[in-house]
């Protein structure tokens, strides 16, 4: 068995992946074999792993310079890519750079060159403009969700970055949309296409729920109560609507999180962390959550507002029925409301709320999220955190949930019945010789 195969098996084991899907296998082969690859595959099919595996395998361990650059359209997607890259445990240094946080902190981090640098086009263009690090050694460029970057106005920054990287030998573009043309400034000559967009997602069911009133709040609440204790995303078109719906759901004692563009970056990140670890099983979101974020496997999505375009409908639906799992997209429709043609054409069945599958009716909170004041910079690992809570906190294994380790802190899901007492018990205790502060998120 070759060393590369052994290494890959070890990486997949760390990521909890049994084997690569056909798209990932083909993408890996084509990226190794070709200088230009365009990877087209639906949201949730594992494109991040598909390009990270060959990129990380081709990085030189002895070269302490930036060798690969990954551009992502949103901070959330950049954070997600960095998290997956770190969890691969390849030994390569990895850094993240995006707008909304200190440029000087970025600059300090980049003094010790990462082999892989991930970030948003605006911030990475700024670093190249200011010559924060040499770009002579960058051989690989990834434009992840490149159409989204164009859509939200990053064209000039992407042009600038590509013009600065004349020595790049490998370009990889990814998208979940086929209809977007690749701009000339990307300078592709003979790209190889890995296209899995035509693969049917037979696991996805689309159903229409009629609302007797134009204001769909009561129908939404009845739907959520009927579906019970399952993970799902409720899509809305406006942040003001999310605030209004959120207030209503709290009145109904239906716990949830919110995610939209008007929130502070820290709030958005924490909303996703709490959704991933099960503190919240419901997320109220705009189309910001339709792609490019790391969320858990969810059973359903609800279109509270009808999407304006077929692309938005497709990307929203791509949040469920992922990786060969079943999922359902529910469209809430006022009985006098006209459906867009792209939804009408699907001929989805119209159902009543009482016809929905019944979940566990009690939406009690199983988990709470605790933040620790120590992170990777303090040389702690997830294993250290597990030991801290099991030994000093006297928790059973099943009372400790998902752990997310960040540079200067960590987020831990704790059994909701034990969280308050643990805060009192462990606040100020030592973790690897350093006193840590604990707080409820």
XYZ file of C-alpha atoms in Angstrom:
441
model
C 0.000 0.000 0.000
C 1.421 3.408 -0.973
C 2.213 6.079 1.588
C -0.357 8.451 0.028
C -3.153 5.887 0.377
C -2.168 5.232 3.999
C -2.127 8.979 4.704
C -5.507 9.473 3.064
C -7.070 6.656 5.049
C -5.765 8.221 8.254
C -7.185 11.622 7.233
C -10.611 10.180 6.374
C -10.642 8.376 9.708
C -9.983 11.660 11.522
C -12.841 13.252 9.575
C -15.186 10.366 10.338
C -15.571 9.468 6.643
C -15.734 5.806 5.644
C -15.063 6.318 1.949
C -15.171 9.073 -0.665
C -18.254 9.416 -2.855
C -17.884 9.117 -6.676
C -17.689 12.912 -7.157
C -14.897 13.221 -4.573
C -12.968 10.325 -6.110
C -13.147 11.774 -9.621
C -12.355 15.321 -8.427
C -9.298 14.094 -6.552
C -7.977 12.254 -9.635
C -8.609 15.184 -12.002
C -7.072 17.784 -9.655
C -3.902 15.693 -9.344
C -3.766 15.127 -13.121
C -4.733 18.561 -14.515
C -3.764 22.205 -14.148
C -7.341 23.565 -14.459
C -10.413 21.894 -12.942
C -13.985 23.189 -12.656
C -15.880 21.194 -10.027
C -19.685 21.412 -10.271
C -21.702 19.537 -7.667
C -24.827 20.211 -5.570
C -24.594 21.834 -2.146
C -23.823 19.292 0.549
C -22.038 16.702 -1.587
C -18.599 17.259 -0.050
C -16.787 19.614 -2.440
C -14.539 20.929 0.353
C -13.048 17.482 0.996
C -12.883 16.888 -2.778
C -10.409 19.748 -3.348
C -8.650 19.777 0.039
C -7.396 16.196 -0.182
C -5.340 16.655 -3.390
C -4.228 20.181 -2.441
C -2.897 19.124 0.972
C -1.190 16.082 -0.573
C 0.752 18.303 -2.981
C 1.993 20.843 -0.390
C 5.709 20.727 0.409
C 6.454 20.121 4.098
C 9.904 21.724 3.964
C 8.785 25.007 2.364
C 7.749 27.595 4.968
C 5.856 29.863 2.571
C 2.258 30.249 1.370
C 1.817 27.586 -1.311
C -1.961 27.475 -1.816
C -4.664 30.144 -1.639
C -8.395 29.431 -1.229
C -10.903 32.227 -1.881
C -14.391 31.892 -0.369
C -17.307 34.317 -0.837
C -18.278 34.459 2.851
C -16.592 34.442 6.228
C -18.669 31.428 7.236
C -17.475 29.364 4.272
C -13.850 30.409 4.879
C -14.154 29.347 8.534
C -15.726 26.049 7.481
C -12.896 25.267 5.034
C -10.265 26.111 7.657
C -11.977 23.859 10.199
C -12.039 20.887 7.806
C -8.409 21.514 6.784
C -7.295 21.539 10.434
C -9.277 18.401 11.270
C -7.383 16.585 8.498
C -4.315 16.755 10.751
C -1.732 16.857 7.951
C 0.843 18.855 9.920
C 0.745 21.772 7.489
C 0.288 25.261 8.948
C -3.065 26.816 8.026
C -4.254 30.416 8.415
C -7.530 32.248 7.933
C -7.994 35.881 6.820
C -11.290 37.694 6.360
C -12.766 41.148 6.756
C -14.330 42.224 10.018
C -11.392 41.341 12.229
C -8.058 42.981 12.961
C -5.748 43.325 9.945
C -2.759 43.709 12.263
C -3.651 40.368 13.901
C -3.705 38.799 10.431
C -0.322 40.350 9.711
C 1.178 38.947 12.919
C -0.186 35.463 12.172
C 1.232 35.577 8.644
C 4.766 36.318 9.844
C 4.964 32.566 10.415
C 3.952 31.558 6.925
C 1.118 29.057 6.524
C 1.327 26.518 3.710
C -2.399 27.048 3.127
C -4.110 30.435 3.377
C -7.919 30.655 3.288
C -9.966 33.830 3.174
C -12.406 36.181 1.525
C -11.414 38.009 -1.688
C -11.504 41.476 -0.102
C -9.119 40.667 2.740
C -6.764 38.515 0.646
C -6.548 41.216 -2.042
C -5.648 43.687 0.706
C -2.836 41.421 1.948
C -1.413 41.022 -1.556
C -1.662 44.792 -2.109
C 0.304 45.479 1.084
C 2.824 42.675 0.424
C 2.129 41.063 3.810
C 3.707 37.847 2.552
C 5.592 36.790 -0.601
C 3.329 35.407 -3.317
C 6.125 33.825 -5.383
C 5.507 30.346 -3.945
C 1.736 30.174 -4.460
C 1.234 27.398 -6.991
C -2.434 26.542 -6.340
C -5.474 28.840 -6.393
C -9.007 27.740 -5.461
C -12.066 29.883 -6.164
C -14.690 28.152 -4.029
C -18.321 28.989 -4.910
C -16.835 31.389 -7.494
C -20.261 32.377 -8.844
C -21.347 33.519 -5.377
C -18.222 35.704 -5.111
C -19.134 37.328 -8.418
C -22.772 37.721 -7.394
C -21.959 39.621 -4.196
C -19.509 42.020 -5.824
C -16.020 40.558 -5.424
C -15.151 40.704 -9.133
C -12.578 43.509 -8.874
C -10.820 41.864 -5.906
C -10.724 38.504 -7.691
C -9.274 40.179 -10.803
C -6.628 41.844 -8.658
C -5.662 38.594 -6.912
C -5.399 36.604 -10.147
C -3.306 39.328 -11.795
C -0.873 39.187 -8.831
C -0.501 35.404 -9.061
C 1.066 34.956 -12.483
C 3.112 31.968 -11.275
C 0.081 29.834 -10.280
C 0.266 26.368 -11.818
C -3.092 24.956 -10.730
C -6.540 26.581 -10.675
C -9.628 24.960 -9.161
C -13.081 26.519 -9.411
C -16.137 25.126 -7.611
C -19.835 25.880 -7.810
C -23.249 24.376 -7.111
C -24.656 26.204 -10.153
C -24.093 25.341 -13.803
C -25.525 28.374 -15.587
C -22.831 30.880 -14.529
C -20.192 31.642 -17.167
C -16.554 31.654 -16.047
C -15.177 35.199 -16.435
C -12.304 35.834 -18.834
C -10.132 37.313 -16.061
C -9.775 33.835 -14.500
C -7.661 33.017 -17.599
C -8.642 29.373 -17.953
C -7.281 27.737 -21.107
C -8.367 24.092 -21.207
C -10.233 23.313 -17.984
C -11.410 19.802 -17.159
C -15.006 19.753 -15.915
C -16.109 17.434 -13.105
C -19.874 17.885 -13.352
C -22.227 16.097 -10.968
C -25.066 18.632 -11.104
C -27.138 16.342 -13.304
C -27.197 13.676 -10.602
C -30.774 13.420 -9.365
C -31.338 13.987 -5.678
C -34.034 11.350 -5.323
C -33.844 11.568 -1.540
C -35.353 15.094 -1.612
C -39.128 15.364 -1.292
C -40.877 18.704 -1.906
C -44.302 19.320 -0.358
C -46.629 22.320 -0.154
C -48.447 23.193 3.066
C -51.462 25.479 2.675
C -51.870 28.336 5.147
C -55.442 29.607 5.659
C -54.145 33.115 6.427
C -51.766 35.429 4.575
C -49.754 35.707 7.781
C -48.299 32.184 7.988
C -47.114 32.344 11.606
C -49.704 29.982 13.081
C -49.230 27.497 10.238
C -45.463 27.623 10.799
C -45.844 26.949 14.532
C -48.264 24.066 13.897
C -45.835 22.611 11.338
C -42.879 22.795 13.742
C -44.889 21.260 16.588
C -46.039 18.412 14.329
C -42.501 17.745 13.024
C -41.304 17.735 16.603
C -37.720 17.309 17.737
C -35.964 17.353 14.339
C -33.263 19.632 12.932
C -34.334 22.087 10.239
C -33.870 25.529 8.679
C -36.690 28.040 8.104
C -35.865 30.350 5.182
C -37.169 33.921 5.040
C -36.515 36.729 2.560
C -36.023 39.581 5.051
C -34.166 40.086 8.327
C -37.110 42.075 9.756
C -39.323 39.039 9.144
C -36.843 36.850 11.020
C -36.990 39.132 14.060
C -40.808 39.044 14.002
C -41.009 35.261 13.520
C -38.370 34.729 16.206
C -40.393 36.704 18.761
C -43.479 34.652 17.871
C -41.664 31.308 18.217
C -40.278 32.308 21.615
C -43.858 33.034 22.731
C -44.737 29.504 21.611
C -41.744 28.087 23.556
C -40.113 26.809 20.369
C -36.322 27.207 20.828
C -34.331 28.335 17.779
C -31.394 30.405 16.532
C -31.205 33.201 13.941
C -28.778 33.804 11.088
C -28.864 36.795 8.721
C -26.643 39.486 7.242
C -27.461 42.259 9.699
C -26.038 40.361 12.677
C -22.567 40.948 14.069
C -20.038 38.403 12.800
C -19.559 36.937 16.289
C -23.324 36.463 16.668
C -23.519 34.721 13.299
C -20.639 32.384 14.130
C -22.147 31.472 17.496
C -25.573 30.866 15.958
C -23.998 28.302 13.622
C -21.969 26.705 16.429
C -25.134 26.249 18.520
C -26.993 24.850 15.520
C -24.179 22.416 14.734
C -23.937 21.124 18.297
C -27.687 20.757 18.826
C -28.230 23.581 21.322
C -30.669 24.834 18.700
C -32.295 22.393 16.312
C -34.033 25.125 14.359
C -32.396 28.000 12.498
C -34.300 31.008 11.157
C -32.260 32.285 8.239
C -32.100 34.354 5.077
C -30.496 33.022 1.894
C -27.140 33.721 3.562
C -27.546 30.170 4.926
C -28.521 28.623 1.573
C -24.937 27.594 0.780
C -21.347 28.029 1.846
C -21.883 27.288 5.540
C -21.186 24.223 7.622
C -24.404 22.905 9.143
C -25.338 19.460 10.442
C -27.416 16.910 8.564
C -30.955 18.271 8.729
C -34.265 16.534 8.090
C -36.163 19.429 6.566
C -36.173 23.002 5.380
C -39.182 25.310 5.284
C -39.684 28.081 2.736
C -41.608 30.541 4.937
C -41.249 33.090 2.141
C -41.204 31.890 -1.443
C -37.758 32.353 -2.992
C -37.539 34.938 -5.764
C -35.471 32.846 -8.188
C -35.097 29.175 -9.076
C -31.398 29.271 -8.068
C -32.310 30.326 -4.515
C -34.906 27.539 -4.358
C -32.287 24.994 -5.436
C -29.623 26.212 -3.006
C -32.055 26.314 -0.073
C -33.233 22.784 -0.824
C -29.600 21.676 -0.981
C -29.345 22.114 2.780
C -31.286 18.859 3.261
C -31.225 15.429 1.555
C -27.430 15.577 1.577
C -24.863 12.806 1.240
C -27.435 10.106 0.370
C -29.754 11.035 3.260
C -33.484 11.690 2.984
C -34.888 15.175 3.489
C -37.975 17.265 2.794
C -38.453 20.830 1.599
C -41.778 22.323 2.721
C -43.248 25.348 0.943
C -45.657 27.381 3.116
C -48.258 28.829 0.762
C -51.170 31.110 1.548
C -54.192 29.612 -0.206
C -54.583 32.718 -2.431
C -50.858 33.038 -3.167
C -49.503 32.239 -6.639
C -46.480 29.979 -6.810
C -43.531 30.940 -9.041
C -43.331 28.924 -12.258
C -40.209 27.049 -11.122
C -42.094 25.714 -8.075
C -45.380 25.158 -9.931
C -43.559 23.023 -12.496
C -42.501 20.510 -9.834
C -46.130 19.437 -9.258
C -45.430 18.980 -5.548
C -48.246 17.453 -3.479
C -50.355 19.797 -1.320
C -50.773 18.531 2.247
C -52.363 19.559 5.526
C -50.308 20.038 8.688
C -51.839 16.937 10.301
C -50.532 14.847 7.392
C -46.922 15.645 8.277
C -44.746 12.931 9.809
C -44.833 13.178 13.586
C -41.635 13.731 15.464
C -41.036 13.670 19.202
C -43.353 16.442 20.321
C -41.216 17.735 23.189
C -38.714 20.237 21.762
C -36.759 20.375 25.009
C -33.197 21.614 24.936
C -30.856 18.648 25.211
C -27.669 20.760 25.022
C -26.344 24.109 26.203
C -23.166 25.679 24.826
C -20.315 26.679 27.145
C -17.376 28.796 25.978
C -13.894 28.194 27.400
C -11.355 31.015 27.438
C -8.551 28.790 26.040
C -7.945 27.651 22.465
C -5.339 26.345 20.041
C -2.885 29.135 20.911
C -2.800 27.730 24.454
C -1.714 24.330 23.066
C -4.880 22.566 24.165
C -6.602 19.815 22.174
C -10.122 18.435 22.059
C -8.800 15.512 24.116
C -7.651 17.931 26.834
C -11.145 19.470 26.920
C -12.800 16.051 27.130
C -10.533 15.136 30.064
C -11.269 18.449 31.787
C -15.043 17.902 31.753
C -15.006 14.147 32.439
C -12.436 14.205 35.247
C -12.826 17.607 36.897
C -16.463 18.100 35.925
C -17.459 14.479 36.715
C -19.535 14.267 33.516
C -20.464 11.002 31.865
C -19.410 10.674 28.205
C -22.988 10.955 26.947
C -23.371 14.296 28.786
C -20.591 15.855 26.686
C -21.451 16.847 23.104
C -19.691 18.423 20.143
C -16.495 20.434 20.760
C -15.330 23.217 18.434
C -11.782 24.406 19.061
C -10.874 27.914 17.905
C -7.629 29.892 18.036
C -8.326 31.666 21.328
C -11.379 29.842 22.745
C -13.444 26.656 22.543
C -17.175 25.901 22.438
C -18.507 22.796 24.140
C -22.010 21.297 24.115
C -22.986 20.195 27.624
C -26.088 18.356 28.836
C -28.560 21.169 29.520
C -29.337 19.814 32.998
C -25.651 20.028 34.018
C -24.539 23.296 32.401
C -25.363 25.718 35.246
C -23.703 23.596 37.942
C -20.598 23.070 35.780
C -20.186 26.821 35.345
C -20.074 27.234 39.120
C -17.882 24.189 39.650
C -15.237 24.670 36.926
C -14.940 28.431 36.495
C -11.361 29.381 37.351
C -10.097 25.774 37.409
C -6.882 24.890 35.598
C -6.744 23.340 32.136
C -3.140 22.440 31.247
C -1.808 24.667 34.047
C -3.828 27.701 32.948
C -6.930 28.977 34.723
C -9.908 29.029 32.380
C -13.079 31.065 32.423
C -16.349 29.444 31.440
C -19.446 31.246 30.193
C -22.808 30.260 28.771
C -23.220 31.254 25.112
